[in-house]
Amino acid sequence: MLRRTCKEVAALLVAREDRELSAVDRLALRLHLAACKACPDFERQILTMRNAFARWRNYQEGD
Ligand SMILES: [Zn+2]
């Protein structure tokens, strides 16, 4: 029930940027990230992108 494929996890990581995940999704995500080698890299890429976007937005608003 908590098992997710890498494809599903990638979709959850993207969805998480837009909406709050359910408790089950968050737990499944955490379990998968702890066990998978590839998905933590993808998560890091998303976080890097989010930070870059937040900086860009701050820059725009600070003008
Ligand atoms: Zn994975």
CSV table of C-alpha atoms and ligand atoms in Angstrom, one decimal:
chain,number,residue,atom,x,y,z
A,1,MET,CA,0.0,0.0,0.0
A,2,LEU,CA,2.9,2.4,0.7
A,3,ARG,CA,5.0,1.0,-2.1
A,4,ARG,CA,5.5,3.5,-4.9
A,5,THR,CA,7.4,3.2,-8.2
A,6,CYS,CA,10.0,5.7,-9.1
A,7,LYS,CA,7.7,7.2,-11.7
A,8,GLU,CA,5.0,7.7,-9.0
A,9,VAL,CA,7.5,9.2,-6.6
A,10,ALA,CA,8.6,11.6,-9.3
A,11,ALA,CA,5.0,12.7,-9.9
A,12,LEU,CA,4.5,13.1,-6.1
A,13,LEU,CA,7.7,15.3,-5.8
A,14,VAL,CA,6.4,17.5,-8.6
A,15,ALA,CA,2.9,17.6,-7.2
A,16,ARG,CA,4.3,18.6,-3.8
A,17,GLU,CA,5.4,21.9,-5.2
A,18,ASP,CA,1.8,22.8,-5.9
A,19,ARG,CA,-0.3,21.2,-3.2
A,20,GLU,CA,-0.2,19.6,0.2
A,21,LEU,CA,0.2,15.8,-0.1
A,22,SER,CA,-1.9,13.5,1.9
A,23,ALA,CA,-0.3,11.9,5.0
A,24,VAL,CA,-0.2,8.5,3.2
A,25,ASP,CA,1.6,10.1,0.2
A,26,ARG,CA,4.1,11.8,2.4
A,27,LEU,CA,4.9,8.6,4.2
A,28,ALA,CA,5.1,6.6,1.0
A,29,LEU,CA,7.4,9.3,-0.4
A,30,ARG,CA,9.7,9.2,2.7
A,31,LEU,CA,9.9,5.4,2.7
A,32,HIS,CA,10.7,5.4,-1.0
A,33,LEU,CA,13.3,8.1,-0.7
A,34,ALA,CA,15.0,6.2,2.1
A,35,ALA,CA,15.2,3.0,0.0
A,36,CYS,CA,15.9,4.3,-3.5
A,37,LYS,CA,19.1,5.6,-5.0
A,38,ALA,CA,17.8,7.6,-7.9
A,39,CYS,CA,14.8,9.5,-6.4
A,40,PRO,CA,16.8,11.5,-3.8
A,41,ASP,CA,18.8,12.9,-6.6
A,42,PHE,CA,15.6,14.0,-8.4
A,43,GLU,CA,14.3,15.5,-5.2
A,44,ARG,CA,17.5,17.5,-4.8
A,45,GLN,CA,17.1,18.8,-8.4
A,46,ILE,CA,13.5,19.9,-7.6
A,47,LEU,CA,14.6,21.6,-4.4
A,48,THR,CA,17.4,23.4,-6.2
A,49,MET,CA,14.9,24.6,-8.9
A,50,ARG,CA,12.5,25.7,-6.2
A,51,ASN,CA,15.2,27.7,-4.4
A,52,ALA,CA,16.3,29.3,-7.7
A,53,PHE,CA,12.7,30.2,-8.5
A,54,ALA,CA,12.1,31.7,-5.0
A,55,ARG,CA,15.3,33.8,-5.4
A,56,TRP,CA,14.2,35.0,-8.8
A,57,ARG,CA,10.7,35.9,-7.4
A,58,ASN,CA,12.2,37.8,-4.5
A,59,TYR,CA,14.4,39.6,-6.9
A,60,GLN,CA,11.4,40.6,-9.0
A,61,GLU,CA,9.4,41.8,-6.0
A,62,GLY,CA,12.4,43.7,-4.6
A,63,ASP,CA,12.5,45.9,-7.7
B,1,ZN,ZN,12.9,5.7,-6.7
